[in-house]
Coordinates of C-alpha atoms and ligand atoms in Angstrom, one line a residue:
X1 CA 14.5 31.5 -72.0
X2 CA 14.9 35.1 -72.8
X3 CA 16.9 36.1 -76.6
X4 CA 19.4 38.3 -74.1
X5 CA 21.3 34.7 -73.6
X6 CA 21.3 32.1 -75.1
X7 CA 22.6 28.5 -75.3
X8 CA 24.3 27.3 -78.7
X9 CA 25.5 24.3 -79.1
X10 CA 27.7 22.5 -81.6
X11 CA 30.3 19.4 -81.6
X12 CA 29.8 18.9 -77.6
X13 CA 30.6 22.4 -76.4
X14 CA 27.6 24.7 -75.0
X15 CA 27.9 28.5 -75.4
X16 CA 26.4 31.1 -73.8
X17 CA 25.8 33.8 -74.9
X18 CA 25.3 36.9 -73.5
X19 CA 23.7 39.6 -75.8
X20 CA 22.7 43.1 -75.2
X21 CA 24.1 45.8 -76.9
X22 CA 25.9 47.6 -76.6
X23 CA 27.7 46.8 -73.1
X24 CA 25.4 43.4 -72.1
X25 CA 24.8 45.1 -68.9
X26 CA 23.2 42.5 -66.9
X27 CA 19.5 43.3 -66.5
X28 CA 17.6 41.5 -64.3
X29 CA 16.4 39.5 -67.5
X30 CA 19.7 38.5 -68.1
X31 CA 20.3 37.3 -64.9
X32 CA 17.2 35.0 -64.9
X33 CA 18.4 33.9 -68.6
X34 CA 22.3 32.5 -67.2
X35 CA 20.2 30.6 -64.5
X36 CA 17.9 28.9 -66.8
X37 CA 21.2 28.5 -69.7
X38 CA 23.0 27.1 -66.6
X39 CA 20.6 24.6 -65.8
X40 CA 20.2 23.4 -69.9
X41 CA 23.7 23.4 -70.2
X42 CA 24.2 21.2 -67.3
X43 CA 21.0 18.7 -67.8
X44 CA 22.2 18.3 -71.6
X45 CA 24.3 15.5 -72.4
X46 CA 25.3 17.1 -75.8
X47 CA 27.1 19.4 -73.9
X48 CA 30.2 18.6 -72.4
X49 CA 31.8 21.5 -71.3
X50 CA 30.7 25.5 -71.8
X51 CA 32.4 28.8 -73.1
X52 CA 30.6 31.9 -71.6
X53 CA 31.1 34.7 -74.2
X54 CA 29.5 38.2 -75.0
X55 CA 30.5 38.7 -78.7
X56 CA 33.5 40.1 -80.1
X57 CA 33.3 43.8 -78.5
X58 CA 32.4 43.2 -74.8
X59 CA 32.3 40.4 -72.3
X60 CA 29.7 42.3 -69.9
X61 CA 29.6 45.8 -68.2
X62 CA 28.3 44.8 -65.5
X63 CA 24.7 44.9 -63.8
X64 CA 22.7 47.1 -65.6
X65 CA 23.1 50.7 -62.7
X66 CA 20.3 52.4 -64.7
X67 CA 17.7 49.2 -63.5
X68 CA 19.3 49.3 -59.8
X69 CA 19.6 52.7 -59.6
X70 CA 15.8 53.8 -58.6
X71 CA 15.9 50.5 -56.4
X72 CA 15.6 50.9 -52.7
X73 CA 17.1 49.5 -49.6
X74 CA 13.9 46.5 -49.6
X75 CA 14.3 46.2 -53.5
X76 CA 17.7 45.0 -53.2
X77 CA 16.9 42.6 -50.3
X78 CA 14.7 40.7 -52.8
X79 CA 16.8 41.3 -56.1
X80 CA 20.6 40.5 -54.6
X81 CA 19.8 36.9 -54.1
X82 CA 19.2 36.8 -57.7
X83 CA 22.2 38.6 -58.1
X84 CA 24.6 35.6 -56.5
X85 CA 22.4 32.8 -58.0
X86 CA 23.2 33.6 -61.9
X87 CA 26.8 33.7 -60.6
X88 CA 26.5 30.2 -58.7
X89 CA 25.0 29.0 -61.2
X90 CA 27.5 29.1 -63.5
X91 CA 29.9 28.6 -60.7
X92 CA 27.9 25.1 -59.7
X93 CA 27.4 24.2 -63.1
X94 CA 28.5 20.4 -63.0
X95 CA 31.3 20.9 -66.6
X96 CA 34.3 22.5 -67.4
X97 CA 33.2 26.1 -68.3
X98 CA 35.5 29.4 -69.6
X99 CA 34.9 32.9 -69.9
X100 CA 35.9 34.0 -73.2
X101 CA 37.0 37.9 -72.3
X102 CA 37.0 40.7 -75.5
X103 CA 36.5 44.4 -74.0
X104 CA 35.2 44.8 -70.9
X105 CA 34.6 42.8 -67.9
X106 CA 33.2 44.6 -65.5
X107 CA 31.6 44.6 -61.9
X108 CA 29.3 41.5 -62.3
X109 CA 30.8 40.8 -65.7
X110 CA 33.8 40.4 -64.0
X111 CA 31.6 38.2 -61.4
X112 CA 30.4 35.7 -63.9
X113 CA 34.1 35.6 -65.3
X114 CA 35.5 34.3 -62.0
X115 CA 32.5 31.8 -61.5
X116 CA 33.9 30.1 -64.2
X117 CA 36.8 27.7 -64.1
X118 CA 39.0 29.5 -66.6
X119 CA 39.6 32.8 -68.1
X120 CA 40.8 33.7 -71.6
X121 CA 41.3 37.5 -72.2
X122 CA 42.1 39.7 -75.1
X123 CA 44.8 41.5 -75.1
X124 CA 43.2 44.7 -74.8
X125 CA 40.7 43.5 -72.3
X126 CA 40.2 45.2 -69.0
X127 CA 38.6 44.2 -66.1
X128 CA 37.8 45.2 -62.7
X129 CA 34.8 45.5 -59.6
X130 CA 34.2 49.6 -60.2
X131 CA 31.2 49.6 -58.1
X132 CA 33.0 51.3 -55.3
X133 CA 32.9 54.2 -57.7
X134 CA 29.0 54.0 -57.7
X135 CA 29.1 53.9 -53.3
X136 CA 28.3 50.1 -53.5
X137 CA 30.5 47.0 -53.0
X138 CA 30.6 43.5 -55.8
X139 CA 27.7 42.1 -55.2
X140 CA 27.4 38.8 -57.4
X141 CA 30.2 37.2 -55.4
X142 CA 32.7 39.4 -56.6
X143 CA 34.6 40.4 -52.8
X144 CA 34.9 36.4 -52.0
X145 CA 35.9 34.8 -55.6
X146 CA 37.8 37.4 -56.0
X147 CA 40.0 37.1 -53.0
X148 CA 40.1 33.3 -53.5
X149 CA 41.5 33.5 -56.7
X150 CA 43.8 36.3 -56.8
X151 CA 44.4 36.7 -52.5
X152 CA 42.9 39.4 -50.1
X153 CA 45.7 42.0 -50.5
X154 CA 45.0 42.2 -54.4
X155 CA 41.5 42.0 -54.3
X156 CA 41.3 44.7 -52.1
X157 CA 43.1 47.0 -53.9
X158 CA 40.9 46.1 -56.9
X159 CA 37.5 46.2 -54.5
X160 CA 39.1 49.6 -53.1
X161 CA 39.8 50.9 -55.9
X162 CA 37.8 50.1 -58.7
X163 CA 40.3 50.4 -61.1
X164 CA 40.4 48.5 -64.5
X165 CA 43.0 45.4 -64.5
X166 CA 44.9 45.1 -67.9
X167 CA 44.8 41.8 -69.1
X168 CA 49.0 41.5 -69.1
X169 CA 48.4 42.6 -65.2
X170 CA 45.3 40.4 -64.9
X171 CA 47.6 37.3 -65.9
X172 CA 50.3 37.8 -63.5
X173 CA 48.2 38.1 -60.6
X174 CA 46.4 35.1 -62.0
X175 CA 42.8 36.9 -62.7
X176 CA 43.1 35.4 -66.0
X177 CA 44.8 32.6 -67.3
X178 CA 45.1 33.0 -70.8
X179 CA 45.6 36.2 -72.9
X180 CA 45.7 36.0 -76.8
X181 CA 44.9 38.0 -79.2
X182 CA 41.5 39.7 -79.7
X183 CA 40.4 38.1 -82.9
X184 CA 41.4 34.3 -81.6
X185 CA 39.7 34.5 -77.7
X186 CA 36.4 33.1 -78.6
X187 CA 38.3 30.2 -80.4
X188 CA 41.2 29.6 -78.0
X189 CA 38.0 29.2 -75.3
X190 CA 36.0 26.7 -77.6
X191 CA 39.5 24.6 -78.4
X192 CA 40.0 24.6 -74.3
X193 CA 36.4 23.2 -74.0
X194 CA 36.3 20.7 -77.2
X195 CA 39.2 18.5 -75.1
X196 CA 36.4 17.3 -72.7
X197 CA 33.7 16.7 -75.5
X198 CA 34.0 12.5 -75.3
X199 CA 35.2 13.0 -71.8
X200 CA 34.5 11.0 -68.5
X201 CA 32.1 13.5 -67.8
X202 CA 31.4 12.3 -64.5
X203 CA 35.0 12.1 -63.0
X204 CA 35.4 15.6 -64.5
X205 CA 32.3 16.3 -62.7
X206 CA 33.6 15.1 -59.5
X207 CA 37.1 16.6 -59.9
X208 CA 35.3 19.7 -60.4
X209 CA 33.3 19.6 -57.2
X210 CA 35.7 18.0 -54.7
X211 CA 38.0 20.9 -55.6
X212 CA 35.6 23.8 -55.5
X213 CA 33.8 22.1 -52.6
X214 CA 37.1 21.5 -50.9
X215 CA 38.2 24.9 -51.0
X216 CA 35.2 25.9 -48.9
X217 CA 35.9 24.1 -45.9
X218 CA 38.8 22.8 -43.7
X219 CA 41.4 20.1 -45.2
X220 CA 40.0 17.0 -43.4
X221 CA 36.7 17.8 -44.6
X222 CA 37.7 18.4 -48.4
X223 CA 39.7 15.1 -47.8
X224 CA 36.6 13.4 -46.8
X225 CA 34.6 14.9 -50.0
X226 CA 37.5 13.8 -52.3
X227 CA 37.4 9.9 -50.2
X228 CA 33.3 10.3 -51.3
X229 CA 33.5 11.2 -54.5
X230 CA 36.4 9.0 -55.4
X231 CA 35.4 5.8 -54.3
X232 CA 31.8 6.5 -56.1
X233 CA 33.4 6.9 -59.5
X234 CA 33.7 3.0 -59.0
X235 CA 29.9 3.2 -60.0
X236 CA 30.2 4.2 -63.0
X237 CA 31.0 2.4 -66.3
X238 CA 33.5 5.1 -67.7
X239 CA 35.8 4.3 -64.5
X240 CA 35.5 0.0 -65.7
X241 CA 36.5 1.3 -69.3
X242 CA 39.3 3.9 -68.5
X243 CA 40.9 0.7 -66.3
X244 CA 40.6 -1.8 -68.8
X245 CA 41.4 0.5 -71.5
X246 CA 44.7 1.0 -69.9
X247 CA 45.5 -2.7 -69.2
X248 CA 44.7 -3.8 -72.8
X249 CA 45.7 -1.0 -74.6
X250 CA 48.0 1.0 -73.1
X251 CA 47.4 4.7 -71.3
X252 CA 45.2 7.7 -73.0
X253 CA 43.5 5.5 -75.3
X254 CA 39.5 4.9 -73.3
X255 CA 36.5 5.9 -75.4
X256 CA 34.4 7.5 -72.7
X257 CA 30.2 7.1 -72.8
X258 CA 30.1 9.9 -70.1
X259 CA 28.2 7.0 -67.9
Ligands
CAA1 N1 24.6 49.5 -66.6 C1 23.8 50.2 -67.5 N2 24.2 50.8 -68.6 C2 25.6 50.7 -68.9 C3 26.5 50.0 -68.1 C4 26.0 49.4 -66.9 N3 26.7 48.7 -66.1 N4 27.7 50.1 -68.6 C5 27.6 50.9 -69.7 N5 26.3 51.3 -69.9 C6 25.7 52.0 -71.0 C7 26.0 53.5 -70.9 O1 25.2 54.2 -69.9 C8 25.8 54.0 -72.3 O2 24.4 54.1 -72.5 P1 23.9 55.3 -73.4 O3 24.4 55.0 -74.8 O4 22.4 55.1 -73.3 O5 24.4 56.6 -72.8 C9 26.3 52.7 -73.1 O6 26.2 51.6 -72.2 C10 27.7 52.9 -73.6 O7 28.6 53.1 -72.5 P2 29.6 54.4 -72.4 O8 29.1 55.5 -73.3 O9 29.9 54.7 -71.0 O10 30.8 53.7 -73.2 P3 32.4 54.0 -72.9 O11 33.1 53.2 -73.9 O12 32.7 55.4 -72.8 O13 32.7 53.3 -71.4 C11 32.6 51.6 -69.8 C12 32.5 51.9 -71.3 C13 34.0 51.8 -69.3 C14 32.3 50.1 -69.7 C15 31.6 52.5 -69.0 O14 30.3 52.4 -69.6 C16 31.4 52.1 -67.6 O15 32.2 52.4 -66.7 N6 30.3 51.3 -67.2 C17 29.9 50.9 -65.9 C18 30.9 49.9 -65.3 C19 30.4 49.6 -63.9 O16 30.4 50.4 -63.0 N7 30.0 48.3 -63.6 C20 29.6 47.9 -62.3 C21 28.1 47.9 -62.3 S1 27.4 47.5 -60.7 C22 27.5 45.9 -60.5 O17 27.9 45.1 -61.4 C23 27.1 45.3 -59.2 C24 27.4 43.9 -59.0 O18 28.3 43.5 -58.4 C25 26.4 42.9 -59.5

């Protein structure tokens, strides 16, 4: 694993963290680095949920344009596939995850934002996809999570545009869904993830997938993957102690063994 990201862990969250002064422009070693901390974070049982964070001045800047910018046309056949697996990555990653926004979150920092299930922004944040500006379109899954999450006619005019999103803007339209001070975003993110440290980590995991999986395909099919992975949480032993729990003691009160 490369030092420009790393994977911290402490009382059952995972962070990572993405560090490259002074923008974290997202080299290609950066990219390779939020595969590999995706893949730790999600083999790890110690880690129960994650808060993807770039320090207290900038989320990320996006990819880095001075290692594209000598690329050609065959280069970027190669290289873009990298560029929407660090994004799926995170976006696969089988836990609750968060991106904890300070500064900017731009073009594929913006990306690895909405890969994640939640967003928490400072209040001077600003995001946005400006690679229209450099002649290019999002390329780390930027034009389709975009749209899902905030609808076509909005992403468009932030695709079309490239302009920088505020974060008050950001949380009306729904691009965020949390905006707090500067100071307290890397907190508020961690506090959002501890709640699922002790969790029924595989129901989470399933809720996780039968709703991101669902979205991708027609309503009887995302029915059919919710039927799947509901009756298969009948395998596990967190489901027989979550019932029980509730029939001896009363709701809310399971201790969960994430098995
Ligand atoms: N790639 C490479 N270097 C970058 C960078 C990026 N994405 N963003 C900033 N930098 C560098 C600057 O070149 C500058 O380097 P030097 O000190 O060597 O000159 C340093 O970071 C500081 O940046 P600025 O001086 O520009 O700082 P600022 O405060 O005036 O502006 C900013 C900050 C608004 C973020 C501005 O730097 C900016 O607009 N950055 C580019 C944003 C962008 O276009 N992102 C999309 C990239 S393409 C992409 O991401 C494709 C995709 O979908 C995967």
């Amino acid at each position: 694993m490369t030092d420009l990201v790393r994977l911290e862990v402490a009382d059952g969250v995972g962070t990572i963290r993405i560090d490259r002064p002074p923008m974290n422009a997202l080299n290609a070693e950066i990219q390779h680095g939020l595969v590999d901390a995706c893949r730790e974070a999600g083999e790890r049982k110690d880690v129960a949920a994650v808060v993807v964070w770039g320090g207290e001045k900038v989320f990320a800047a996006g990819a880095d344009i001075k290692e594209m910018e000598t690329m050609s046309y065959t280069d970027m056949v190669d290289h873009s596939a990298l560029l929407q697996d660090f994004t799926r990555a995170l976006a696969r990653l089988p836990k609750p995850t968060v991106a904890a926004i300070t500064g900017y979150a731009l073009g594929g920092g913006c990306e690895v934002a909405l890969a994640c299930d939640f967003r928490v922004a400072a209040d001077d944040a600003r995001l946005g996809q400006p690679e229209i500006l450099l002649g290019i379109i999002p390329g780390a899954g930027g034009t389709q999570r975009l749209a899902r999450l905030v609808g076509p006619s909005r992403a468009k005019d932030i695709v079309f545009s490239g302009r920088f999103v505020g974060a008050e803007e950001a949380l009306a339209i729904g691009l965020v869904d949390r905006v707090v001070p500067a100071a307290e975003v890397y907190d508020t993110a961690r506090t959002m993830m501890a709640r699922y440290a002790g969790g029924p980590a595989y129901a989470l995991r399933a809720a996780k997938e039968a709703i991101d999986r669902g979205l991708e395909v027609d309503l009887d099919s995302g029915l059919e993957i919710e039927r799947m992975l509901f009756a298969g949480l009948f395998a596990t032993r967190d489901r027989a102690t979550g019932m029980r729990s509730f029939v001896e003691k009363g709701p809310g009160k399971a201790t969960f063994e994430g098995a």
